[in-house]
Amino acid sequence: MSNPVLVEVLRGDHVESAHRGAIAVCDASGKALLEIGDIARPVFPRSAVKAIQALPLVESGAADAFGFGNRELALACASHRGEAAHVELARSMLGSAGLDEDTLECGSHWPGNHEATIALARSGQSPTQLHNNCSGKHSGFLCTCRHIGLAHRGYVGFEHPYQATLREVMEDVTEAPHNVGNSATDGCSIPTYAIPIKNLALGFARMATGERLSATRAKAAKRLFSACMAEPFFVSGSDAADLPLMRAAPGRIFVKTGAEGVYCAAVPELGLGIALKCDDGASRAAEVMVAIVLARLLKSDEALAAKLDELARPAIPSRKGVAVGKIRPTEALSR
Amino acid sequence: MSNPVLVEVLRGDHVESAHRGAIAVCDASGKALLEIGDIARPVFPRSAVKAIQALPLVESGAADAFGFGNRELALACASHRGEAAHVELARSMLGSAGLDEDTLECGSHWPGNHEATIALARSGQSPTQLHNNCSGKHSGFLCTCRHIGLAHRGYVGFEHPYQATLREVMEDVTEAPHNVGNSATDGCSIPTYAIPIKNLALGFARMATGERLSATRAKAAKRLFSACMAEPFFVSGSDAADLPLMRAAPGRIFVKTGAEGVYCAAVPELGLGIALKCDDGASRAAEVMVAIVLARLLKSDEALAAKLDELARPAIPSRKGVAVGKIRPTEALSR
């Protein structure tokens, strides 16, 4: 079965490239509002589920013990762009627990934000593990291990007890099995598990509403989502697609990108979770898909829907900054 | 019509993403050796046709007048990575014709090569138009205009006489129409024209063999291809896919990437031209496609075919450098 073409890339008036994908939107009971393509095929959510993976940080009491506010909780759910404020906050989170950069096991890479890379190079420095886009998530893992008295060394490994905890949480929230059979290794060295996007949408509906979660988990989910929506820069970065989407309607939209064309999102006021995957892994297409789905779901707020629709149709500039093309949802997706 | 899945991206043992595409391989008469997918649909070749666009530089006598050797001709056909040697050679080409960077109309961007970007930032400098991956092509255009006495200002525009010359050359070599109806603007501000990949394959077979071209054009084509195959670094760069492909068999393989998942190539000893397009525009997939097609065409040279086959199966590393996945051709493409 072929998933439909959902996004087109135009140069001038001609379609230059096209992206296929699948999209699931449902409520906390699993009742579907929108289903496009194969929503049962397992996909790796990658970074899109960081908010679910951050639940133990709150539930364990670690976040309170270390005095974490919205920014720290947002960073624990983040794929940040390695900007100075992200790096310093990750360092500070680790410091709160008496840990430092060397305890991270995510590896290092130059910042995702180009200006941050140039500034780092100009200062004569090189990137550390704190610049890794996942350093906030890893810092959250380490702080929780510290708080509950779990030896953190090797915390990224499938066999480490903390990864077993994360599997239990993911299974509870998404109702999808997480085991060695559907696991692989993410870029930051932790396990990632291939599950259907319909389960991801279900999980995000539950995170947004608290329905069908324990009272403790529902409260933690609400706190994490509120933190991300209050501090979207710390979930993403200056040039990240998540930022304008969450800023378009402060406190009303939660979105989180994942590598290889995954997006998860939720609209708490509608009680809906959203998950999608671009077949070929392109972020540019996943960003258009999530924006147009949000525009459709929130169409009763015309000003907001117009803003989201605009985010779903980015221009492609030449090297001189002239628009020479655009990306847009296909009719199948936008009508 | 859906093009078939030709490339899979694996994480662990699971397919994470997939890429569709179309491939045409034919000889200089248009006789097909391999046709996969819709080879009649027009696609923008983007930078993949730079060698054809460099023909007037040689045919006009400009290259000889300015003393250009293999490196300059290779750079005129290049999508270079903005490394110091590329930038200096583009500057020198312009200088030969009494021109400088300010005559370029391609716009600037940071080098495609990451190390070159870091080095440039560390030196306190910013990129110029010479760092644009197309600066060699543009320098070739400017030098030719200068040699034939054509006012160069505005040379990137559809209406400029030099672009009309390039359309005539492209039509002669590919037998596909080039006009305002199938044109759009490339990232470096020159026109690009959507034509079928079967015509692109035909054009590259003719470039490689000289068949069905005028004697002057055949000689210029041979000189340009020889220059590119002799100096592949100047057609590409340290981290470009073109480089290991051409180095795998010096003088026997010509390849040239184009943006949005296009690749053109030729195997002169077989008299064959190759053109392909990944539907979604992914370079990583187009690189795998061209490598595996070359491995198949050159299978009688077992050592070379093995090397090309290896280039068609790159590993995906974690941020710690551990292989956590790979990219590979599907069976449809590799058998």
PDB file of C-alpha atoms in Angstrom, chain B residues 95-223:
ATOM      1  CA  GLY B  95      40.928  37.468 -12.529  1.00  0.00           C
ATOM      2  CA  SER B  96      42.126  35.893 -15.796  1.00  0.00           C
ATOM      3  CA  ALA B  97      39.324  37.746 -17.552  1.00  0.00           C
ATOM      4  CA  GLY B  98      39.905  40.972 -15.642  1.00  0.00           C
ATOM      5  CA  LEU B  99      36.810  40.383 -13.498  1.00  0.00           C
ATOM      6  CA  ASP B 100      36.267  40.051  -9.771  1.00  0.00           C
ATOM      7  CA  GLU B 101      33.818  38.619  -7.234  1.00  0.00           C
ATOM      8  CA  ASP B 102      31.470  41.576  -7.553  1.00  0.00           C
ATOM      9  CA  THR B 103      30.580  40.583 -11.105  1.00  0.00           C
ATOM     10  CA  LEU B 104      29.076  37.310  -9.848  1.00  0.00           C
ATOM     11  CA  GLU B 105      25.275  37.254  -9.559  1.00  0.00           C
ATOM     12  CA  CYS B 106      24.866  33.922  -7.747  1.00  0.00           C
ATOM     13  CA  GLY B 107      24.493  35.172  -4.171  1.00  0.00           C
ATOM     14  CA  SER B 108      26.527  33.893  -1.252  1.00  0.00           C
ATOM     15  CA  HIS B 109      26.178  31.131   1.305  1.00  0.00           C
ATOM     16  CA  TRP B 110      28.348  29.419   3.898  1.00  0.00           C
ATOM     17  CA  PRO B 111      30.448  26.562   2.481  1.00  0.00           C
ATOM     18  CA  GLY B 112      28.762  23.211   1.992  1.00  0.00           C
ATOM     19  CA  ASN B 113      31.802  21.623   3.607  1.00  0.00           C
ATOM     20  CA  HIS B 114      31.438  21.855   7.380  1.00  0.00           C
ATOM     21  CA  GLU B 115      35.167  22.114   8.106  1.00  0.00           C
ATOM     22  CA  ALA B 116      35.407  24.957   5.594  1.00  0.00           C
ATOM     23  CA  THR B 117      32.560  26.770   7.371  1.00  0.00           C
ATOM     24  CA  ILE B 118      34.262  26.383  10.756  1.00  0.00           C
ATOM     25  CA  ALA B 119      37.619  27.526   9.342  1.00  0.00           C
ATOM     26  CA  LEU B 120      35.996  30.561   7.714  1.00  0.00           C
ATOM     27  CA  ALA B 121      34.207  31.492  10.959  1.00  0.00           C
ATOM     28  CA  ARG B 122      37.385  30.988  13.021  1.00  0.00           C
ATOM     29  CA  SER B 123      39.271  33.315  10.670  1.00  0.00           C
ATOM     30  CA  GLY B 124      36.673  35.986  11.413  1.00  0.00           C
ATOM     31  CA  GLN B 125      35.476  36.076   7.813  1.00  0.00           C
ATOM     32  CA  SER B 126      32.058  35.647   6.239  1.00  0.00           C
ATOM     33  CA  PRO B 127      31.211  33.891   2.978  1.00  0.00           C
ATOM     34  CA  THR B 128      31.330  35.746  -0.326  1.00  0.00           C
ATOM     35  CA  GLN B 129      29.771  34.889  -3.672  1.00  0.00           C
ATOM     36  CA  LEU B 130      32.964  32.911  -4.399  1.00  0.00           C
ATOM     37  CA  HIS B 131      31.864  30.432  -1.697  1.00  0.00           C
ATOM     38  CA  ASN B 132      28.589  29.750  -3.525  1.00  0.00           C
ATOM     39  CA  ASN B 133      28.730  26.149  -4.755  1.00  0.00           C
ATOM     40  CA  CYS B 134      27.969  27.467  -8.262  1.00  0.00           C
ATOM     41  CA  SER B 135      30.731  30.119  -8.361  1.00  0.00           C
ATOM     42  CA  GLY B 136      32.827  28.077 -10.799  1.00  0.00           C
ATOM     43  CA  LYS B 137      29.928  27.757 -13.242  1.00  0.00           C
ATOM     44  CA  HIS B 138      29.183  31.455 -12.933  1.00  0.00           C
ATOM     45  CA  SER B 139      32.858  32.318 -13.400  1.00  0.00           C
ATOM     46  CA  GLY B 140      32.820  30.233 -16.590  1.00  0.00           C
ATOM     47  CA  PHE B 141      29.759  32.121 -17.826  1.00  0.00           C
ATOM     48  CA  LEU B 142      31.370  35.474 -17.063  1.00  0.00           C
ATOM     49  CA  CYS B 143      34.674  34.550 -18.711  1.00  0.00           C
ATOM     50  CA  THR B 144      32.847  33.415 -21.854  1.00  0.00           C
ATOM     51  CA  CYS B 145      30.780  36.617 -21.995  1.00  0.00           C
ATOM     52  CA  ARG B 146      33.984  38.603 -21.652  1.00  0.00           C
ATOM     53  CA  HIS B 147      35.756  36.607 -24.366  1.00  0.00           C
ATOM     54  CA  ILE B 148      32.954  36.928 -26.920  1.00  0.00           C
ATOM     55  CA  GLY B 149      32.368  40.597 -26.096  1.00  0.00           C
ATOM     56  CA  LEU B 150      28.924  40.184 -24.527  1.00  0.00           C
ATOM     57  CA  ALA B 151      27.936  42.630 -21.750  1.00  0.00           C
ATOM     58  CA  HIS B 152      27.786  40.363 -18.726  1.00  0.00           C
ATOM     59  CA  ARG B 153      25.570  42.380 -16.420  1.00  0.00           C
ATOM     60  CA  GLY B 154      22.328  40.493 -15.805  1.00  0.00           C
ATOM     61  CA  TYR B 155      23.794  37.284 -17.273  1.00  0.00           C
ATOM     62  CA  VAL B 156      21.611  35.166 -14.929  1.00  0.00           C
ATOM     63  CA  GLY B 157      18.348  36.448 -16.414  1.00  0.00           C
ATOM     64  CA  PHE B 158      16.163  34.375 -18.768  1.00  0.00           C
ATOM     65  CA  GLU B 159      16.235  37.230 -21.341  1.00  0.00           C
ATOM     66  CA  HIS B 160      20.025  37.664 -21.346  1.00  0.00           C
ATOM     67  CA  PRO B 161      21.577  36.485 -24.646  1.00  0.00           C
ATOM     68  CA  TYR B 162      23.915  34.155 -22.774  1.00  0.00           C
ATOM     69  CA  GLN B 163      20.993  32.232 -21.320  1.00  0.00           C
ATOM     70  CA  ALA B 164      19.572  31.937 -24.847  1.00  0.00           C
ATOM     71  CA  THR B 165      22.904  30.404 -25.900  1.00  0.00           C
ATOM     72  CA  LEU B 166      22.710  27.933 -23.014  1.00  0.00           C
ATOM     73  CA  ARG B 167      19.160  26.955 -24.045  1.00  0.00           C
ATOM     74  CA  GLU B 168      20.347  26.244 -27.608  1.00  0.00           C
ATOM     75  CA  VAL B 169      23.195  24.088 -26.304  1.00  0.00           C
ATOM     76  CA  MET B 170      20.934  22.194 -23.896  1.00  0.00           C
ATOM     77  CA  GLU B 171      18.367  21.574 -26.660  1.00  0.00           C
ATOM     78  CA  ASP B 172      21.033  20.339 -29.061  1.00  0.00           C
ATOM     79  CA  VAL B 173      22.532  17.900 -26.554  1.00  0.00           C
ATOM     80  CA  THR B 174      19.329  16.628 -24.882  1.00  0.00           C
ATOM     81  CA  GLU B 175      16.758  17.020 -27.715  1.00  0.00           C
ATOM     82  CA  ALA B 176      14.319  18.456 -25.147  1.00  0.00           C
ATOM     83  CA  PRO B 177      12.707  21.890 -25.524  1.00  0.00           C
ATOM     84  CA  HIS B 178      13.920  24.661 -23.217  1.00  0.00           C
ATOM     85  CA  ASN B 179      11.653  27.672 -23.041  1.00  0.00           C
ATOM     86  CA  VAL B 180       9.829  29.972 -20.668  1.00  0.00           C
ATOM     87  CA  GLY B 181       7.052  27.405 -20.289  1.00  0.00           C
ATOM     88  CA  ASN B 182       9.233  24.802 -18.612  1.00  0.00           C
ATOM     89  CA  SER B 183      11.556  27.182 -16.810  1.00  0.00           C
ATOM     90  CA  ALA B 184      11.938  28.227 -13.197  1.00  0.00           C
ATOM     91  CA  THR B 185      14.759  29.852 -11.250  1.00  0.00           C
ATOM     92  CA  ASP B 186      17.588  27.890  -9.672  1.00  0.00           C
ATOM     93  CA  GLY B 187      19.066  28.691  -6.254  1.00  0.00           C
ATOM     94  CA  CYS B 188      21.935  30.574  -7.939  1.00  0.00           C
ATOM     95  CA  SER B 189      19.414  32.728  -9.874  1.00  0.00           C
ATOM     96  CA  ILE B 190      19.882  31.265 -13.385  1.00  0.00           C
ATOM     97  CA  PRO B 191      16.990  29.582 -15.217  1.00  0.00           C
ATOM     98  CA  THR B 192      16.537  25.807 -14.912  1.00  0.00           C
ATOM     99  CA  TYR B 193      14.256  23.862 -17.263  1.00  0.00           C
ATOM    100  CA  ALA B 194      12.166  20.800 -16.461  1.00  0.00           C
ATOM    101  CA  ILE B 195      12.887  18.007 -18.968  1.00  0.00           C
ATOM    102  CA  PRO B 196      12.457  14.208 -18.897  1.00  0.00           C
ATOM    103  CA  ILE B 197      15.278  12.165 -17.383  1.00  0.00           C
ATOM    104  CA  LYS B 198      15.335  10.055 -20.559  1.00  0.00           C
ATOM    105  CA  ASN B 199      16.528  13.196 -22.367  1.00  0.00           C
ATOM    106  CA  LEU B 200      19.092  13.855 -19.661  1.00  0.00           C
ATOM    107  CA  ALA B 201      20.449  10.308 -20.006  1.00  0.00           C
ATOM    108  CA  LEU B 202      20.576  10.784 -23.787  1.00  0.00           C
ATOM    109  CA  GLY B 203      22.468  14.054 -23.360  1.00  0.00           C
ATOM    110  CA  PHE B 204      25.055  12.497 -21.075  1.00  0.00           C
ATOM    111  CA  ALA B 205      25.562   9.552 -23.445  1.00  0.00           C
ATOM    112  CA  ARG B 206      26.272  12.085 -26.195  1.00  0.00           C
ATOM    113  CA  MET B 207      28.604  14.122 -23.982  1.00  0.00           C
ATOM    114  CA  ALA B 208      30.523  10.922 -23.160  1.00  0.00           C
ATOM    115  CA  THR B 209      30.785   9.638 -26.724  1.00  0.00           C
ATOM    116  CA  GLY B 210      30.557  12.726 -28.880  1.00  0.00           C
ATOM    117  CA  GLU B 211      28.062  10.864 -31.062  1.00  0.00           C
ATOM    118  CA  ARG B 212      25.366  12.992 -32.748  1.00  0.00           C
ATOM    119  CA  LEU B 213      27.159  16.197 -31.739  1.00  0.00           C
ATOM    120  CA  SER B 214      29.066  18.531 -34.065  1.00  0.00           C
ATOM    121  CA  ALA B 215      32.803  17.872 -34.215  1.00  0.00           C
ATOM    122  CA  THR B 216      33.525  21.055 -32.257  1.00  0.00           C
ATOM    123  CA  ARG B 217      30.951  20.185 -29.599  1.00  0.00           C
ATOM    124  CA  ALA B 218      32.079  16.573 -29.356  1.00  0.00           C
ATOM    125  CA  LYS B 219      35.660  17.729 -28.781  1.00  0.00           C
ATOM    126  CA  ALA B 220      34.594  20.269 -26.138  1.00  0.00           C
ATOM    127  CA  ALA B 221      32.451  17.654 -24.379  1.00  0.00           C
ATOM    128  CA  LYS B 222      35.337  15.199 -24.273  1.00  0.00           C
ATOM    129  CA  ARG B 223      37.660  17.865 -22.912  1.00  0.00           C
TER     130      ARG B 223
END
